[in-house]
mmCIF file of C-alpha atoms in Angstrom:
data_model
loop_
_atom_site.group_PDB
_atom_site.id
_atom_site.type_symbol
_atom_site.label_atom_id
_atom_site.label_comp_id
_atom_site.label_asym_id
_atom_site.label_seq_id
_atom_site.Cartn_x
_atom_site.Cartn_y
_atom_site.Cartn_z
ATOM 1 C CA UNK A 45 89.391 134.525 127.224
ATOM 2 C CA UNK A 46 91.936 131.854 126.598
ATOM 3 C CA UNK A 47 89.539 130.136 124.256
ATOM 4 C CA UNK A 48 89.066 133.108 122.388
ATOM 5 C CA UNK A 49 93.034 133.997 122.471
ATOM 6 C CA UNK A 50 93.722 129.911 120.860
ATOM 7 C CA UNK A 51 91.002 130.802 118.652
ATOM 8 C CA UNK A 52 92.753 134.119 117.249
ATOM 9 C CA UNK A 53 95.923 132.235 117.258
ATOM 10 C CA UNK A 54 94.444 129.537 115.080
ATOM 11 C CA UNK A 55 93.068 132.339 112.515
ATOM 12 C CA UNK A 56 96.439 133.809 112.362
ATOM 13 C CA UNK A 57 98.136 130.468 111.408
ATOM 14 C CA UNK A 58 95.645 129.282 108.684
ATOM 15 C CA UNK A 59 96.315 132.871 107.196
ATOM 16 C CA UNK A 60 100.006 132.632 107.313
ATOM 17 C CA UNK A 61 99.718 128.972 105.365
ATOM 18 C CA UNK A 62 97.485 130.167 102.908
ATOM 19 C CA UNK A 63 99.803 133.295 102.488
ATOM 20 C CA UNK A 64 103.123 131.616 102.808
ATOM 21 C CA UNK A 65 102.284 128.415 100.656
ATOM 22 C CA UNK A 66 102.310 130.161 97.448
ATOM 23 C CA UNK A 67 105.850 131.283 97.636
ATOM 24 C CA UNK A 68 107.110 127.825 99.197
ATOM 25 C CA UNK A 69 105.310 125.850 96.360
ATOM 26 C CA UNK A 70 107.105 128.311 94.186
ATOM 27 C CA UNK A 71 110.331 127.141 95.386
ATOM 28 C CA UNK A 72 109.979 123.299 95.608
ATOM 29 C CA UNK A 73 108.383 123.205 92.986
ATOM 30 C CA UNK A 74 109.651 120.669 90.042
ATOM 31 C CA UNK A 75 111.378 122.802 87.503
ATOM 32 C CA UNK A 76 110.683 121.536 83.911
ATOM 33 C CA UNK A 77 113.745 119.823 82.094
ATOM 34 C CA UNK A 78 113.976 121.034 78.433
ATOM 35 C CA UNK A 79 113.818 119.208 75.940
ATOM 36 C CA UNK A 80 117.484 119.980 74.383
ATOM 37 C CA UNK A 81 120.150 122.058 75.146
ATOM 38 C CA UNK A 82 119.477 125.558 75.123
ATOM 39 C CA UNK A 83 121.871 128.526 74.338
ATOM 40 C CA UNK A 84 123.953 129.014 71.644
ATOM 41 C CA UNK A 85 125.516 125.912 71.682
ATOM 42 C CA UNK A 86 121.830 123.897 71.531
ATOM 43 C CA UNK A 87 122.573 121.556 68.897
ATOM 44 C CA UNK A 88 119.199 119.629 68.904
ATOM 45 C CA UNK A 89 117.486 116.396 70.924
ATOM 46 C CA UNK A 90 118.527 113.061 70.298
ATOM 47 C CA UNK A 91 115.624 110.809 69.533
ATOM 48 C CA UNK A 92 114.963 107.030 69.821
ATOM 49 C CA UNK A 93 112.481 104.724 68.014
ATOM 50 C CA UNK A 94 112.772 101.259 68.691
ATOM 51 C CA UNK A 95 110.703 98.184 67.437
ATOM 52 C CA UNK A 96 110.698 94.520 68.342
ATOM 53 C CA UNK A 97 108.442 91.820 67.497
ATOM 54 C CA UNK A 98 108.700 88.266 68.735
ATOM 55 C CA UNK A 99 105.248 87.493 68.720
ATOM 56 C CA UNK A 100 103.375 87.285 65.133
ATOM 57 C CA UNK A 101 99.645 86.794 64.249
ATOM 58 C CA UNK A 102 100.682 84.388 61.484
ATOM 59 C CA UNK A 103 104.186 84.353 61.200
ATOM 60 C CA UNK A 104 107.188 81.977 63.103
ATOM 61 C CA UNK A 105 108.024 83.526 66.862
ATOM 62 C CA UNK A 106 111.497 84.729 66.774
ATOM 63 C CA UNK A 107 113.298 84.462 69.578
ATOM 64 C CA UNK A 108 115.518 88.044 70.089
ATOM 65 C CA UNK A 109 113.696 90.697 68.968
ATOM 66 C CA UNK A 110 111.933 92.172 71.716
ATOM 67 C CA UNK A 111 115.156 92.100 73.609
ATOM 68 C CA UNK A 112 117.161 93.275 71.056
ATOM 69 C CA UNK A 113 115.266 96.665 71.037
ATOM 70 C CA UNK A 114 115.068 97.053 74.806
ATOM 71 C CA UNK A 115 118.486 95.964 75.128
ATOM 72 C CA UNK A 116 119.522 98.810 72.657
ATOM 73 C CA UNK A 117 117.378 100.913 74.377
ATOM 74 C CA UNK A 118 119.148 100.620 77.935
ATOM 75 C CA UNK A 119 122.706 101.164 76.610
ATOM 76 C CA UNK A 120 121.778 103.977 74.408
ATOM 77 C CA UNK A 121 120.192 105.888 77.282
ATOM 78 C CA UNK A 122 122.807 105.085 79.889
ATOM 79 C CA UNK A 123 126.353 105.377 77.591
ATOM 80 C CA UNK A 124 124.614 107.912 75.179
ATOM 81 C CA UNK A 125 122.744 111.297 75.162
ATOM 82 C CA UNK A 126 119.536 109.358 74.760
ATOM 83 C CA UNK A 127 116.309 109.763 77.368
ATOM 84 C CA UNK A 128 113.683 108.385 77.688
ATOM 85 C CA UNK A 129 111.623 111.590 77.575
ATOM 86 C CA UNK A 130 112.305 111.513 73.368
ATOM 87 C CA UNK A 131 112.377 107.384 73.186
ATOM 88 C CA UNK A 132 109.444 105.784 71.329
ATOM 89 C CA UNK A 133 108.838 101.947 71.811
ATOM 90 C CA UNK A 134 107.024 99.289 70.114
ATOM 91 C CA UNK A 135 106.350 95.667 71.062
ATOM 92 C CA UNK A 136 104.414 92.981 69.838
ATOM 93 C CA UNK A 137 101.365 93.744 69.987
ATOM 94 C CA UNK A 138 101.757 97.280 69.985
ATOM 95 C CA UNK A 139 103.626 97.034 66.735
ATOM 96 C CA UNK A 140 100.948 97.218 64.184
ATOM 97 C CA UNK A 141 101.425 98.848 60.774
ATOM 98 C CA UNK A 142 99.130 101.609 61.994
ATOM 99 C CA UNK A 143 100.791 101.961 65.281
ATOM 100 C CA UNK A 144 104.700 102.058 63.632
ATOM 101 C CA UNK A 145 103.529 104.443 60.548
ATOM 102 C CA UNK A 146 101.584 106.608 63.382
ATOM 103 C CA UNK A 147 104.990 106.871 65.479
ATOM 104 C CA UNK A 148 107.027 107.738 61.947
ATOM 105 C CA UNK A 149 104.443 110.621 61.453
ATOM 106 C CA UNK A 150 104.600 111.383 65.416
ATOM 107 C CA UNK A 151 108.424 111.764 64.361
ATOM 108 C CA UNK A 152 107.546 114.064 61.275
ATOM 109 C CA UNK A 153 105.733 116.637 63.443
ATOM 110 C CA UNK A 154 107.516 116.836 66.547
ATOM 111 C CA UNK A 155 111.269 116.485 65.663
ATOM 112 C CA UNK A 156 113.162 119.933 64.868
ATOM 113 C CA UNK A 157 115.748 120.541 62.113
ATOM 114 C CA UNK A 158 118.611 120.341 64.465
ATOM 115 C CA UNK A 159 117.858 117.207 66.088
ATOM 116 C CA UNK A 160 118.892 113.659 65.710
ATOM 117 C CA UNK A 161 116.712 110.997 64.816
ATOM 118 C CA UNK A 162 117.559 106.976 65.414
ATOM 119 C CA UNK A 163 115.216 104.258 64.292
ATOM 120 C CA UNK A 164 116.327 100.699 65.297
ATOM 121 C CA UNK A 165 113.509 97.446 63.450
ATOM 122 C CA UNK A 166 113.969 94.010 65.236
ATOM 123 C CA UNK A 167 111.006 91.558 63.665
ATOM 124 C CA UNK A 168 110.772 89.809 60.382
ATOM 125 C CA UNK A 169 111.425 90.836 56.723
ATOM 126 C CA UNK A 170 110.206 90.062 53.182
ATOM 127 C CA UNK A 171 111.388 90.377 49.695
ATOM 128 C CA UNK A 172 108.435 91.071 46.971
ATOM 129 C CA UNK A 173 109.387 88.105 44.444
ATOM 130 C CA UNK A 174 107.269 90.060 41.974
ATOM 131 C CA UNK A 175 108.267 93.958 42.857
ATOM 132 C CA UNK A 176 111.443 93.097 43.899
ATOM 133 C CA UNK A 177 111.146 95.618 47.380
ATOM 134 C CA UNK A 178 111.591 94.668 50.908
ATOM 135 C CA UNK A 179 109.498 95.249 53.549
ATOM 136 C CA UNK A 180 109.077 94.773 57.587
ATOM 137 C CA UNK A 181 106.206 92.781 58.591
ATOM 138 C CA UNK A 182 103.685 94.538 61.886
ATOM 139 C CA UNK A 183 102.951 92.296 63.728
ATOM 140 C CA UNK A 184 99.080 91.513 62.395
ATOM 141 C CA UNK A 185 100.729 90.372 58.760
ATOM 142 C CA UNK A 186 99.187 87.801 57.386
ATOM 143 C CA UNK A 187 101.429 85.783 55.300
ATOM 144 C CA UNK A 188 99.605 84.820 52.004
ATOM 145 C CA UNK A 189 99.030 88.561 50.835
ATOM 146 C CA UNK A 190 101.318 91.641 51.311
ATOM 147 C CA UNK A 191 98.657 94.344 51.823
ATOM 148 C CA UNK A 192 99.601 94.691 55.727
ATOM 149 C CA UNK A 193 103.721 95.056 55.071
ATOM 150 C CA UNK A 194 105.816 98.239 55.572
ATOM 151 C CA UNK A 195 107.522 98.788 52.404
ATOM 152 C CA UNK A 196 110.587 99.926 52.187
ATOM 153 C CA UNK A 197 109.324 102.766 50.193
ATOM 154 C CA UNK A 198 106.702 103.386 53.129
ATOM 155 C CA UNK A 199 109.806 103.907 55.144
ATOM 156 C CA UNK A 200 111.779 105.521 53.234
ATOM 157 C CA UNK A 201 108.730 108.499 52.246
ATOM 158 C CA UNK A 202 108.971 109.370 56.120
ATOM 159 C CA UNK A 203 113.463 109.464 55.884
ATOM 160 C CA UNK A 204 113.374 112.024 53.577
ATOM 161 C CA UNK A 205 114.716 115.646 54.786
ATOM 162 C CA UNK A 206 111.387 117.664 53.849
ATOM 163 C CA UNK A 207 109.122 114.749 56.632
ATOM 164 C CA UNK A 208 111.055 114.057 59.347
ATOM 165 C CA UNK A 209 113.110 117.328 59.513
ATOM 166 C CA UNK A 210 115.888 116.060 61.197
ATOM 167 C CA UNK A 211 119.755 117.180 60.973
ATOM 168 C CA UNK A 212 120.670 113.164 60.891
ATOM 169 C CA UNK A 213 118.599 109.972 60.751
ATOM 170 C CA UNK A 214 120.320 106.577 61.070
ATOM 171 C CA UNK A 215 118.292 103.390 59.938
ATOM 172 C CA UNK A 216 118.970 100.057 61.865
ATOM 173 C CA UNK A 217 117.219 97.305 60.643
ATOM 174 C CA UNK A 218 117.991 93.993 62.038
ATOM 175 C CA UNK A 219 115.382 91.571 59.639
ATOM 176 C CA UNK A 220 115.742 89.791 56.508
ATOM 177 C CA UNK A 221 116.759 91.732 53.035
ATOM 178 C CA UNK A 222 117.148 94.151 54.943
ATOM 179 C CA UNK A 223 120.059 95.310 52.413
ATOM 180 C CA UNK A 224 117.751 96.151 50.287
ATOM 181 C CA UNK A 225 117.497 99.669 51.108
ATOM 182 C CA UNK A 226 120.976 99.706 49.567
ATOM 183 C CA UNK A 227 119.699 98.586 46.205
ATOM 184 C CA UNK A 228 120.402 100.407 42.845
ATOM 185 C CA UNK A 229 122.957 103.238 44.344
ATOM 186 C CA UNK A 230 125.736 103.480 45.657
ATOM 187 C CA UNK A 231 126.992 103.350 49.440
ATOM 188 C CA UNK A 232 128.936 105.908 50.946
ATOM 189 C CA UNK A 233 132.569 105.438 50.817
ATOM 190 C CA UNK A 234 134.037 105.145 54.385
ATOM 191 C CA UNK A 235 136.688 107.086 55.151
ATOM 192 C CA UNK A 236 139.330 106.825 58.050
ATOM 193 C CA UNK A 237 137.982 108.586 61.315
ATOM 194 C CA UNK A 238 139.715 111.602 61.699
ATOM 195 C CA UNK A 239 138.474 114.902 63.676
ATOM 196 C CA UNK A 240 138.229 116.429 60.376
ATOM 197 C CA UNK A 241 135.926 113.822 59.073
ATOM 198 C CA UNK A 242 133.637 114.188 62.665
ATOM 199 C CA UNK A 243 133.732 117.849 61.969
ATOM 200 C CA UNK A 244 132.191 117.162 58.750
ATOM 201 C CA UNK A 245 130.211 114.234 59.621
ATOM 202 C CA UNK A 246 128.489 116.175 62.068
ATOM 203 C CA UNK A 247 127.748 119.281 59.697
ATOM 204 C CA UNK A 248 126.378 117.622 56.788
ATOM 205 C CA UNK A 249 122.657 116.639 56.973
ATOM 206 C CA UNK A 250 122.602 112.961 57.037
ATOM 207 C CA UNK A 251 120.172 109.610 56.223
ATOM 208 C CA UNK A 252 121.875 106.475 56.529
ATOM 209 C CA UNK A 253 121.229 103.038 57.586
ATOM 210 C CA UNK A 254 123.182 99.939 59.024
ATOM 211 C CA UNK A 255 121.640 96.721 58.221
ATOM 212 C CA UNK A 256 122.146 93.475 59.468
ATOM 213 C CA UNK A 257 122.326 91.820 55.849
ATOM 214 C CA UNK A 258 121.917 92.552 52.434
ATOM 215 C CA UNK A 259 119.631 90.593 50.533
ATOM 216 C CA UNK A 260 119.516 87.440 52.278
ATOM 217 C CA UNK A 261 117.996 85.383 55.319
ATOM 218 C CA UNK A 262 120.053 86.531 58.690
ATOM 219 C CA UNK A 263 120.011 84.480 61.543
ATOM 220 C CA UNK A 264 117.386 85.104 64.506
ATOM 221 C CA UNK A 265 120.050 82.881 66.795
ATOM 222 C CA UNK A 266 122.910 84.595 68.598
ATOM 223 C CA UNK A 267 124.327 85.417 71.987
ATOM 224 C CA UNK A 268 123.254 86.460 75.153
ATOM 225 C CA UNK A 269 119.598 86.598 74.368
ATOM 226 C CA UNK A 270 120.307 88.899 71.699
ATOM 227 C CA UNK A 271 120.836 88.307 67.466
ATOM 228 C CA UNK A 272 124.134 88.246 66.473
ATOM 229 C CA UNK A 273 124.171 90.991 64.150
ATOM 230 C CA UNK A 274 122.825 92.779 67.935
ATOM 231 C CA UNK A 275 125.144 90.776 70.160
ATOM 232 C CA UNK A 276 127.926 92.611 68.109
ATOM 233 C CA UNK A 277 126.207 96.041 67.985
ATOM 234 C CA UNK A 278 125.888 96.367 71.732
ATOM 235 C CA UNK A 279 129.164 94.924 72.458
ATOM 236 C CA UNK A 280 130.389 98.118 70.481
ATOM 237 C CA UNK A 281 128.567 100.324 71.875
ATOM 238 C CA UNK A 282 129.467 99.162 75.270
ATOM 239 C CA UNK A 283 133.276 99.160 74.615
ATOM 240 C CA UNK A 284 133.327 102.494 73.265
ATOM 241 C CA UNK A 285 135.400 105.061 75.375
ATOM 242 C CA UNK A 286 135.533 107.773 72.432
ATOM 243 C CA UNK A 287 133.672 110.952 73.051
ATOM 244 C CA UNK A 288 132.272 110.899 69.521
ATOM 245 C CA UNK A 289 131.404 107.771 67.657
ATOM 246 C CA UNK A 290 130.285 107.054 63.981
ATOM 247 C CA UNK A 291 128.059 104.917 62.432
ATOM 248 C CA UNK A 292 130.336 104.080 59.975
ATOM 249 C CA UNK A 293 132.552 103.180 62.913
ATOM 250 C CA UNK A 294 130.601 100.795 64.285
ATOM 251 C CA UNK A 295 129.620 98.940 60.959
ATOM 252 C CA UNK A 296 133.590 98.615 60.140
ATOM 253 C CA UNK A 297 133.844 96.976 64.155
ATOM 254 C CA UNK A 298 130.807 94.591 63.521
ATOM 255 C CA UNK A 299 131.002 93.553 59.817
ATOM 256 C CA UNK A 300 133.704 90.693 60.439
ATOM 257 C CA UNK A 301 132.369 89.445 63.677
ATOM 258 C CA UNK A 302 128.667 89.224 62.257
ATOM 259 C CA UNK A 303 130.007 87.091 59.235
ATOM 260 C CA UNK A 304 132.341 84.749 61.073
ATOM 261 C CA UNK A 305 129.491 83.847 63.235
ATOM 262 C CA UNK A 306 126.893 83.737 60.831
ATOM 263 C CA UNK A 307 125.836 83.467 56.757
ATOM 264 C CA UNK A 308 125.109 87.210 56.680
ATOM 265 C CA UNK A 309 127.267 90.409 55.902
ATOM 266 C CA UNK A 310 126.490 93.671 57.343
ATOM 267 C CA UNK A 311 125.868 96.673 55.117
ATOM 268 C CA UNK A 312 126.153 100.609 55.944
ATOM 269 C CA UNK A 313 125.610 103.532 53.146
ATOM 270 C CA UNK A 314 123.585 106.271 52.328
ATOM 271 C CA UNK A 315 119.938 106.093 51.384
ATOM 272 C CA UNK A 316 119.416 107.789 48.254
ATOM 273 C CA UNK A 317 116.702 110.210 47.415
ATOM 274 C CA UNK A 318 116.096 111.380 51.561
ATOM 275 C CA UNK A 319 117.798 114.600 51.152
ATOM 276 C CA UNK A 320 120.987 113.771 52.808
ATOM 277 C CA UNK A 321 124.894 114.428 52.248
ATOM 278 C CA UNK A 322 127.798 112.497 50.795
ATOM 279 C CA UNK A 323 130.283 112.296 54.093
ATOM 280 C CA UNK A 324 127.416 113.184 56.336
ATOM 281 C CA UNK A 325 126.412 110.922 59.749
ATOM 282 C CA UNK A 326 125.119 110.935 62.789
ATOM 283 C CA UNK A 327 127.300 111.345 65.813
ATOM 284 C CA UNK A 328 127.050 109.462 68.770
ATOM 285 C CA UNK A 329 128.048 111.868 72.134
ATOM 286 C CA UNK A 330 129.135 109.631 75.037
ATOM 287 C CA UNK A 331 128.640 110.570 78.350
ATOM 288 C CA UNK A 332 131.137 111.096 80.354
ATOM 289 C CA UNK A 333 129.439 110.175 84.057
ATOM 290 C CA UNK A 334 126.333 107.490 83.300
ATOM 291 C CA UNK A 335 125.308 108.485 86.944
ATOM 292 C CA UNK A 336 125.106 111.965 86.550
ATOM 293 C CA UNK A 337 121.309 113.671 86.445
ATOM 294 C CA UNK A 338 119.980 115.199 83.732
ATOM 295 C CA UNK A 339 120.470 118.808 83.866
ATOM 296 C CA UNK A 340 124.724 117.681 84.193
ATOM 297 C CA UNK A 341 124.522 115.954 81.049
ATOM 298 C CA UNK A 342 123.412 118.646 79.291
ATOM 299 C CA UNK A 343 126.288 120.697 80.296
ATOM 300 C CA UNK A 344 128.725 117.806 79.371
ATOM 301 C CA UNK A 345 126.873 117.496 76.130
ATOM 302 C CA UNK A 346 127.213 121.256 75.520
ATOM 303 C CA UNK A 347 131.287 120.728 75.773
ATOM 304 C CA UNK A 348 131.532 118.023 73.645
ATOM 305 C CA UNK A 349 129.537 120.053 70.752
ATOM 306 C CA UNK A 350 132.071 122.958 72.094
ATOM 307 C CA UNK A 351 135.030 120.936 71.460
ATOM 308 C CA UNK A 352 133.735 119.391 68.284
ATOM 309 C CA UNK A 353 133.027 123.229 67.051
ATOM 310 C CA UNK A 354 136.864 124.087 67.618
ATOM 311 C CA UNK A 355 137.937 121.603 65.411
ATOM 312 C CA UNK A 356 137.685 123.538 62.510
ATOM 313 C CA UNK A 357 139.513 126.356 63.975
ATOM 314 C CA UNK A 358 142.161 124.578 65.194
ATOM 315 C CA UNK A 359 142.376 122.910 61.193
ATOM 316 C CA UNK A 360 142.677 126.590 60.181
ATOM 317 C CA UNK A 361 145.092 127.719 62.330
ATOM 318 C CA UNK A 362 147.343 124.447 61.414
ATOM 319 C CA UNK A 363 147.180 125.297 57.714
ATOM 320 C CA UNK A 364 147.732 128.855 58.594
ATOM 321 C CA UNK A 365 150.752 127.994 59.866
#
């Protein structure tokens, strides 16, 4: 009788789990993060591509690349509403012409019209002497015949508003000639950071790039393990205790530094013919607690946008008055 009793009591427990579990895997369960914002106030994802190459097939090692990307990487992701959920790396190897134009279209079907795109190149760069265009060079490159480059105009085709459908895309190419995106138009004229020009900044679509030269060598030597033109970009990055930050501001806290401490000048504009605005730019959100988890930073992120929204109320009620 006892057996029979444990036996009944055993039946009754195994029923309870298989009834019971259901709800408790319900609650413990791992709730999915979304991918941006969402509400009224979504604003879009923030997106990372970075690409370093140290190691060529055929061309000289450089030194800082890799670690320039991953280096960017890390402060973007803990100081800035960056994850790693929407960051896309190449290295070496892995940094093919196939695998980086395969990324760019990745980009092109995945990214929405409200997000923010960021594409940083760390490897070497060439000049046509015959076409005159600039190019990066994959890692595989061989370096008699250009048939394995990324042209500038490669790049560019994927930039444009009607590919990659992003609200903003900002272009940061540390490599040789790099400046030549900037050729044969004119850059965007910088003007003084105000909360009116944010405002603006923020609500005109936007394609620009920040280059570590124009059309010259730049230096693969630096600081810290990192290029100089990088050494500099981080270091502003790092020091910045704005909520909102502009590309343009960082290129006018770089430019001097870069050229005192090496031959190269820093250039920031517009690309022409990508679909974007005169005045528009990326904005950079800081975070306001590194530490905090995911789902927080959302909220934060949602009352920064909030705050950067009122702006333009608070401009109408001063002129108002």
């Amino acid at each position: 009788m006892l057996k029979k009793n444990k036996f009944i009591y055993l039946i009754i427990f195994l029923l309870a789990i298989f009834i019971i579990s259901p709800a408790v895997a319900q609650e413990r369960g791992i709730v999915p993060v979304p991918n941006a914002p969402a509400g009224k106030l979504n604003k879009g994802q923030n997106w990372l591509f970075v690409i370093g190459i140290n190691k060529y097939n055929h061309w000289p090692v450089l030194k800082s690349a890799v670690n320039d990307a991953k280096s960017l990487k890390k402060v973007l992701t803990s100081r800035y509403y960056f994850d790693d959920e929407h960051t896309i790396e190449l290295y070496d190897k892995e940094a093919t012409r196939e695998g980086i134009l395969e990324k760019l279209r990745y980009l092109a079907t995945h990214v929405k019209p409200d997000d923010s795109v960021m594409i940083f190149y760390a490897g070497h760069g060439h000049i046509d002497p015959i076409t005159k265009v600039g190019s990066w060079i994959p890692v595989e490159s061989e370096t008699k015949t250009t048939a394995s480059y990324l042209s500038n105009f490669d790049i560019k085709s994927y930039l444009k508003i009607d590919a990659i459908k992003a609200k903003h895309i900002l272009l940061i190419s540390d490599s040789c000639f790099a400046g030549e995106f900037f050729r044969s138009y004119r850059n965007s004229p910088l003007a003084m950071t105000t909360k009116k020009h944010i405002k603006e900044a923020y609500k005109l679509p936007s394609r620009t790039a920040l280059t570590s030269g124009g059309l010259e060598p730049v230096s693969d030597e630096g600081f810290g393990g990192n290029s100089i033109f990088t050494y500099y970009l981080l270091a502003a990055l790092k020091a910045n205790s704005r909520s909102f930050l502009l590309p343009s501001d960082i290129f006018l806290k770089i430019k001097e530094d870069v050229a005192e401490n090496a031959s190269q000048l820093p250039r920031f504009g517009r690309i022409a013919g990508t679909g974007g605005q005169q005045g528009g730019e990326m904005v950079f959100f800081l975070r306001r607690d590194a530490s905090l988890r995911y789902e927080s930073t959302l909220l934060d992120k949602q009352k920064q946008i909030k705050e950067l929204e009122k702006l333009e109320e608070n401009e109408r009620l001063e002129e108002e008055k």
